[in-house]
Amino acid sequence: VSSQRPWSLSRSLRVHVLVAATLPVLIAVVVGYSFLAGSERRELHALLDEEISEATLRLPDGWLPSRHFEDIAERCQFEHPDFPMAWRVFETLTGKVLGEFGEVRLLSRVAASSSQKAYEVLGQGVAAKSVPIDAGRSLLLLIDASVLDGRLRSYLLTSAVTLSFCILLALLAGRLTAARIRRLFANVANRVALSPS
């Protein structure tokens, strides 16, 4: 015995109305998320490059991390208060840490040994980049990008509410359309039954 339900015109109409109403919204949500995520990733990469460039331009000749870099880190942070930053100055070849500045709690997400590699990482709300800045020394910058993650979460929440509203409207429209067509068919059947043969 087949457990499949028999075909129903009203059910088929409801499904078609639901798909026609919600599929474009779902596609728009996915495309919008892709563009927003890409835009925020580019913004974060640009911020990493900008802050590292500014920090290196502010370094005086013969600079010492413990003496000069604290002020530079504070100035960079002052210019971008929404993005907590942490800095690590280290020996390029050995990875030996010469100084840590700013929101140093962020540095716990990156092992000291991994600072030897130039890299750019996005994930867990933190972006990082490491570059050589002079003979034998390199600079690692970590930026807390949770404010950007918050924007993505807000977009997804708004999109979920909008999509849910579209689904409810589509279900209602499908039900009304199916009921109207049922009445139309019932009227036609009654007229056929009442008409003389």
XYZ file of C-alpha atoms in Angstrom:
197
model
C 0.000 0.000 0.000
C 1.486 3.343 -1.052
C 1.785 5.930 1.708
C 2.017 8.768 -0.824
C -0.805 11.274 -0.580
C -2.981 11.658 -3.677
C -2.326 14.671 -5.867
C -4.283 17.766 -4.807
C -4.755 20.894 -6.901
C -5.098 23.157 -3.859
C -1.956 21.716 -2.241
C -0.045 22.054 -5.510
C -1.169 25.687 -5.837
C -0.088 26.473 -2.262
C 3.364 24.964 -2.890
C 3.813 26.906 -6.145
C 2.763 30.193 -4.550
C 5.115 29.541 -1.611
C 8.084 28.814 -3.871
C 7.339 31.747 -6.206
C 7.084 34.201 -3.295
C 10.003 33.057 -1.136
C 12.646 31.864 -3.604
C 13.512 35.378 -4.913
C 13.760 36.657 -1.327
C 16.018 33.741 -0.345
C 18.266 34.357 -3.367
C 18.442 38.079 -2.499
C 19.398 37.226 1.105
C 22.203 34.882 0.005
C 23.570 37.323 -2.586
C 23.322 40.218 -0.115
C 25.168 38.251 2.562
C 27.909 37.355 0.102
C 28.391 41.007 -0.901
C 28.272 42.250 2.701
C 30.746 39.620 3.950
C 33.112 40.379 1.051
C 32.869 44.119 1.662
C 33.624 43.741 5.367
C 36.539 41.419 4.650
C 38.003 44.018 2.265
C 37.423 46.761 4.845
C 39.287 44.752 7.453
C 42.192 43.946 5.143
C 42.456 47.651 4.269
C 42.423 48.576 7.965
C 45.230 46.086 8.704
C 47.348 47.509 5.878
C 46.574 51.115 6.837
C 47.433 50.683 10.525
C 50.670 48.806 9.842
C 51.717 51.481 7.323
C 50.904 54.278 9.779
C 52.766 52.562 12.615
C 55.905 51.974 10.556
C 55.887 55.556 9.204
C 55.803 56.903 12.780
C 58.838 54.904 13.908
C 61.896 57.103 14.455
C 65.390 56.066 13.398
C 66.984 53.710 15.905
C 63.642 53.022 17.577
C 63.251 50.658 20.516
C 59.963 48.776 21.038
C 59.776 49.448 24.773
C 60.526 53.128 24.342
C 58.689 54.182 21.188
C 55.957 51.757 20.247
C 53.504 52.269 23.142
C 52.659 55.808 21.969
C 52.275 54.650 18.372
C 49.882 51.879 19.405
C 47.831 54.343 21.470
C 47.576 56.818 18.576
C 46.463 54.117 16.158
C 43.849 52.919 18.649
C 42.595 56.473 19.241
C 41.943 56.870 15.507
C 39.887 53.650 15.344
C 38.112 53.216 18.708
C 35.646 50.620 17.353
C 38.426 48.160 16.521
C 40.517 47.033 19.524
C 44.106 46.420 18.373
C 47.033 44.429 19.725
C 50.615 44.680 18.517
C 53.597 42.380 18.857
C 57.149 43.302 17.847
C 59.360 40.250 17.399
C 62.633 39.076 15.891
C 61.903 37.895 12.376
C 64.200 34.855 12.392
C 63.717 33.534 15.913
C 60.208 34.787 16.734
C 61.492 36.154 20.046
C 58.962 38.674 21.376
C 60.468 42.157 21.852
C 57.286 43.860 23.039
C 53.490 43.640 23.152
C 51.203 46.670 23.103
C 47.558 47.710 22.993
C 44.836 45.159 23.775
C 47.342 42.406 24.563
C 44.543 39.991 25.562
C 43.950 39.509 21.818
C 47.471 38.126 21.400
C 46.491 34.979 23.297
C 44.776 33.860 20.071
C 48.111 33.705 18.246
C 51.030 31.623 19.459
C 54.350 33.448 19.653
C 55.918 30.917 17.283
C 53.311 31.553 14.576
C 54.315 35.231 14.489
C 57.306 34.245 12.364
C 55.049 33.757 9.356
C 53.568 36.614 7.380
C 49.876 35.882 7.302
C 46.415 37.325 7.267
C 43.672 35.505 9.149
C 39.963 36.121 9.415
C 37.918 34.125 11.872
C 36.592 34.141 15.418
C 36.176 37.907 15.149
C 39.917 38.569 14.839
C 42.048 39.539 11.845
C 45.834 39.420 11.941
C 48.728 40.390 9.737
C 52.478 40.143 10.220
C 55.118 42.029 8.204
C 58.867 42.676 8.461
C 59.534 46.330 9.318
C 63.313 46.591 9.428
C 66.424 44.427 9.469
C 65.683 41.562 11.783
C 62.383 42.780 13.270
C 58.761 42.219 12.331
C 55.424 43.556 13.457
C 52.237 41.612 14.107
C 48.896 43.423 14.292
C 45.680 41.816 15.524
C 42.360 43.610 15.185
C 39.175 42.623 16.976
C 36.591 42.711 14.203
C 33.590 41.724 16.300
C 31.848 44.974 15.322
C 31.824 43.711 11.728
C 30.581 40.292 12.849
C 27.776 42.157 14.633
C 26.751 43.769 11.353
C 26.591 40.380 9.664
C 24.517 38.953 12.530
C 22.108 41.902 12.298
C 21.775 41.339 8.554
C 21.056 37.643 9.039
C 18.496 38.326 11.773
C 16.700 40.943 9.657
C 16.784 38.598 6.668
C 15.354 35.706 8.713
C 12.473 37.891 9.947
C 11.790 39.132 6.403
C 11.887 35.615 4.978
C 9.547 34.321 7.710
C 7.109 37.143 6.950
C 7.249 36.280 3.212
C 6.575 32.611 3.983
C 3.535 33.507 6.102
C 2.172 35.802 3.401
C 2.803 33.169 0.730
C 1.003 30.491 2.773
C -1.956 32.824 3.276
C -2.022 33.811 -0.409
C -1.774 30.156 -1.466
C -4.639 29.175 0.820
C -6.863 32.033 -0.431
C -6.037 31.248 -4.068
C -6.750 27.541 -3.597
C -10.062 28.305 -1.835
C -11.121 30.636 -4.655
C -10.298 28.039 -7.303
C -12.170 25.354 -5.327
C -15.256 27.601 -5.255
C -14.893 28.264 -8.975
C -14.733 24.527 -9.741
C -17.672 23.871 -7.405
C -19.758 26.509 -9.243
C -18.843 24.978 -12.602
C -19.737 21.484 -11.336
C -23.098 22.740 -10.005
C -23.947 24.409 -13.321
C -23.058 21.264 -15.225
C -25.171 19.156 -12.852
C -28.169 21.517 -13.158
C -28.020 21.965 -16.926
C -30.434 19.748 -18.937
C -28.777 16.928 -20.826
